[in-house]
mmCIF file of C-alpha atoms in Angstrom:
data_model
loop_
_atom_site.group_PDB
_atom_site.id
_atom_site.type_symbol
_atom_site.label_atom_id
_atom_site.label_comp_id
_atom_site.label_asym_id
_atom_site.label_seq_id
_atom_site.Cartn_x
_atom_site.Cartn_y
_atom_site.Cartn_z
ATOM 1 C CA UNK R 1 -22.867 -89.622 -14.626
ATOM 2 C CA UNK R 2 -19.953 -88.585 -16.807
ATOM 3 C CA UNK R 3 -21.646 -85.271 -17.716
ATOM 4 C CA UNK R 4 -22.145 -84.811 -13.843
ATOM 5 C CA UNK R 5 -18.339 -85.581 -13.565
ATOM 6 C CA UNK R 6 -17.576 -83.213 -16.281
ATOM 7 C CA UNK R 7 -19.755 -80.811 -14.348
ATOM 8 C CA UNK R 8 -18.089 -81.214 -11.365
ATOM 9 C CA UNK R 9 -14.464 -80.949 -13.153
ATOM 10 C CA UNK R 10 -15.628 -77.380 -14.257
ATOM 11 C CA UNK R 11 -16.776 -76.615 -11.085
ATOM 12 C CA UNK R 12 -13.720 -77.490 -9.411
ATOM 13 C CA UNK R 13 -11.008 -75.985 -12.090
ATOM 14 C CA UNK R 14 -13.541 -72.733 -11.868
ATOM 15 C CA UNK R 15 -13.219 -72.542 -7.817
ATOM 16 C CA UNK R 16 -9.388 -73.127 -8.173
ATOM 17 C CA UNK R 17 -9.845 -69.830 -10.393
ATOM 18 C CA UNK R 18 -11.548 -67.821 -8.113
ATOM 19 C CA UNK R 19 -9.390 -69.076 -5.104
ATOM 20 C CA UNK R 20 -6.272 -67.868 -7.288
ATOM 21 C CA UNK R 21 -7.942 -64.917 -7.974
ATOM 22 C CA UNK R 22 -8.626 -64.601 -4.599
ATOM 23 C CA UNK R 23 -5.306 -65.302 -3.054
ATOM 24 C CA UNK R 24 -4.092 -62.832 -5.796
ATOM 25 C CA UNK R 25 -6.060 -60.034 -4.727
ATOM 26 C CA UNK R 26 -5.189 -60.672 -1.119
ATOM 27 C CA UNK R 27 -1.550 -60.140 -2.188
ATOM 28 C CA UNK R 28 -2.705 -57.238 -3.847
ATOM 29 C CA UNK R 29 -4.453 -55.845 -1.158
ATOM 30 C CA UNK R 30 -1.966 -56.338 1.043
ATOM 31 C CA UNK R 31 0.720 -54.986 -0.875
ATOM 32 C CA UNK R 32 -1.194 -51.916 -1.343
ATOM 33 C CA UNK R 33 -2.054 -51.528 2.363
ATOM 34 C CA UNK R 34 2.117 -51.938 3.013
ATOM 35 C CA UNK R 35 1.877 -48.771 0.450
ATOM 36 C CA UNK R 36 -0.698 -46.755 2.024
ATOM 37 C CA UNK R 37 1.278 -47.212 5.250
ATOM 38 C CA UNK R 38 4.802 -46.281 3.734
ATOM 39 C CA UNK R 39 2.901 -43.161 1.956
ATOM 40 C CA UNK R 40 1.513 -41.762 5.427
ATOM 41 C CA UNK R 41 4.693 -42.117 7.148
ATOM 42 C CA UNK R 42 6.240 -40.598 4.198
ATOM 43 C CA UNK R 43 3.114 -37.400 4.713
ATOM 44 C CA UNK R 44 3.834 -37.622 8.131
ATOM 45 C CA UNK R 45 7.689 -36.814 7.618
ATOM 46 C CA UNK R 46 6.956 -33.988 5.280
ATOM 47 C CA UNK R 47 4.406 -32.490 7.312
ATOM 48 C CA UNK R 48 6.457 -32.667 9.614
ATOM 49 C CA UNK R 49 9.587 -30.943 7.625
ATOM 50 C CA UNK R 50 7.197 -28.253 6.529
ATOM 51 C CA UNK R 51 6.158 -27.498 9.706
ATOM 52 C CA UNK R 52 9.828 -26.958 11.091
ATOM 53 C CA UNK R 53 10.621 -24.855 8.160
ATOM 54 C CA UNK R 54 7.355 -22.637 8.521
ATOM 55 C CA UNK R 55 8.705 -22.147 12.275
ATOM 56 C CA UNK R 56 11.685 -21.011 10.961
ATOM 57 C CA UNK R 57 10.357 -18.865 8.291
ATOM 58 C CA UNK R 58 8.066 -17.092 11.294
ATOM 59 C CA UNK R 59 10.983 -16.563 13.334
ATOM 60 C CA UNK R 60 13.293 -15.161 10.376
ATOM 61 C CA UNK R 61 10.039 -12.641 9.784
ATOM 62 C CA UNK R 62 9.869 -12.201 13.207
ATOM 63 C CA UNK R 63 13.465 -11.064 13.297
ATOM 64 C CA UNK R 64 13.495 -9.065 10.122
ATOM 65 C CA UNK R 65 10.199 -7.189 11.573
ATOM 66 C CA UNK R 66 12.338 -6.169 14.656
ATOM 67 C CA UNK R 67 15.150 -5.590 12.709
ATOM 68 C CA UNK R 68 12.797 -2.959 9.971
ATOM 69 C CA UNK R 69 11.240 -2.078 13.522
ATOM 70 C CA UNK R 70 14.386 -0.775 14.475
ATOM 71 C CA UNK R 71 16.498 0.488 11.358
ATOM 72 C CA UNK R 72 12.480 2.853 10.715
ATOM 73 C CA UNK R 73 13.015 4.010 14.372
ATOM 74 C CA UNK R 74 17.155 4.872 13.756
ATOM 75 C CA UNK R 75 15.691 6.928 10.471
ATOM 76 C CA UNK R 76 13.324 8.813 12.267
ATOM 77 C CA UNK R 77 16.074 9.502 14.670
ATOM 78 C CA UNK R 78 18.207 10.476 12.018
ATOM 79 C CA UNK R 79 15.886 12.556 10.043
ATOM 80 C CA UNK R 80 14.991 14.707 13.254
ATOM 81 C CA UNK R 81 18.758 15.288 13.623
ATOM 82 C CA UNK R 82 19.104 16.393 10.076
ATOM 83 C CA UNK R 83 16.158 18.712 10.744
ATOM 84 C CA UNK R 84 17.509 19.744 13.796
ATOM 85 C CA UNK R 85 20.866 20.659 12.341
ATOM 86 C CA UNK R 86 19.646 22.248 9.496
ATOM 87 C CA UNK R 87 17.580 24.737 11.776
ATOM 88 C CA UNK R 88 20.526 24.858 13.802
ATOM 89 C CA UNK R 89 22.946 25.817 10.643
ATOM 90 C CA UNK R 90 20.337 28.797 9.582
ATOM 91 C CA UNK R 91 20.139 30.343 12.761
ATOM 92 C CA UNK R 92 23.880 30.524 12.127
ATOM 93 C CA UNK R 93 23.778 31.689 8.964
ATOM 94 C CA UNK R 94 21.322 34.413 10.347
ATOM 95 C CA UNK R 95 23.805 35.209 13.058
ATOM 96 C CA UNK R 96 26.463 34.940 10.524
ATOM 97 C CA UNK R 97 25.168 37.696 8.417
ATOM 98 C CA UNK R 98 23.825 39.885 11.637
ATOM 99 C CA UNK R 99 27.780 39.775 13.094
ATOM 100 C CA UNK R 100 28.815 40.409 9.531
ATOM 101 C CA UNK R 101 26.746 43.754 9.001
ATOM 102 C CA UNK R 102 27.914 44.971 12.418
ATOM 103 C CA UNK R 103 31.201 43.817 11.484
ATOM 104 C CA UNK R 104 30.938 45.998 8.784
ATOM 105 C CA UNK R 105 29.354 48.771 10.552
ATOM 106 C CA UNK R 106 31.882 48.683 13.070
ATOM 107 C CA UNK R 107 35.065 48.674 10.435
ATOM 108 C CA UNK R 108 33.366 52.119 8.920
ATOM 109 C CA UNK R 109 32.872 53.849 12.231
ATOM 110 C CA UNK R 110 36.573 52.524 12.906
ATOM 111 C CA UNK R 111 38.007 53.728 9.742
ATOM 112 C CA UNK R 112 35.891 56.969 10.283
ATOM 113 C CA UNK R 113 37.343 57.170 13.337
ATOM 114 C CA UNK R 114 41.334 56.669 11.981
ATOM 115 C CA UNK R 115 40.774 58.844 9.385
ATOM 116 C CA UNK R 116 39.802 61.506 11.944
ATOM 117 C CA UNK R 117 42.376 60.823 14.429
ATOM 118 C CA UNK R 118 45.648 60.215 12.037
ATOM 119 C CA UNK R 119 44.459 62.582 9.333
ATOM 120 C CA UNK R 120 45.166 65.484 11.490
#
């Protein structure tokens, strides 16, 4: 009977192990499920923050595409004035040197013509 008692004694002292045990895995548990919850909230925020600053990222490309957009189209612009002058300053140039050589022409006939008419 006293070996049955004893028996009994370890039985009890090893169930009020496992119910500790128990009790602190609960804890455990349950202080790791607070965690899991703080941790998504905490993904949830970030996302959340990363998705707000990905918007604004696509709108600053967005604007900074218009804005390459436009200062490419003001170059072209640009560049087919500069072409456009430069044809513009050679035709002067040609006219230039045309105006010149009957500039010329015309001081030789005059100066033929002086020479004629005071030399007398």
């Amino acid at each position: 009977m006293e070996k049955l008692q004893q028996q009994l004694n370890e039985q009890q002292t090893q169930v009020n192990q496992k119910n500790t045990s128990y009790e602190s895995l609960e804890k455990q548990s349950a202080q790791q499920q607070t965690q899991i919850e703080s941790l998504e909230q905490q993904l949830h925020q970030q996302e959340s923050q990363v998705n707000q600053q990905l918007e604004q990222l696509q709108q600053q490309l967005a604007g900074k595409q218009a804005q390459i957009a436009s200062q490419a189209e003001k170059y072209a612009n640009l560049e087919k004035e500069r072409l456009e002058q430069k044809s513009a300053i050679a035709k002067l140039e040609t006219k230039i040197s045309e105006l010149q050589r009957s500039a010329t022409l015309g001081e030789a006939q005059l100066n033929k013509w002086r020479y004629r008419t005071f030399a007398r």
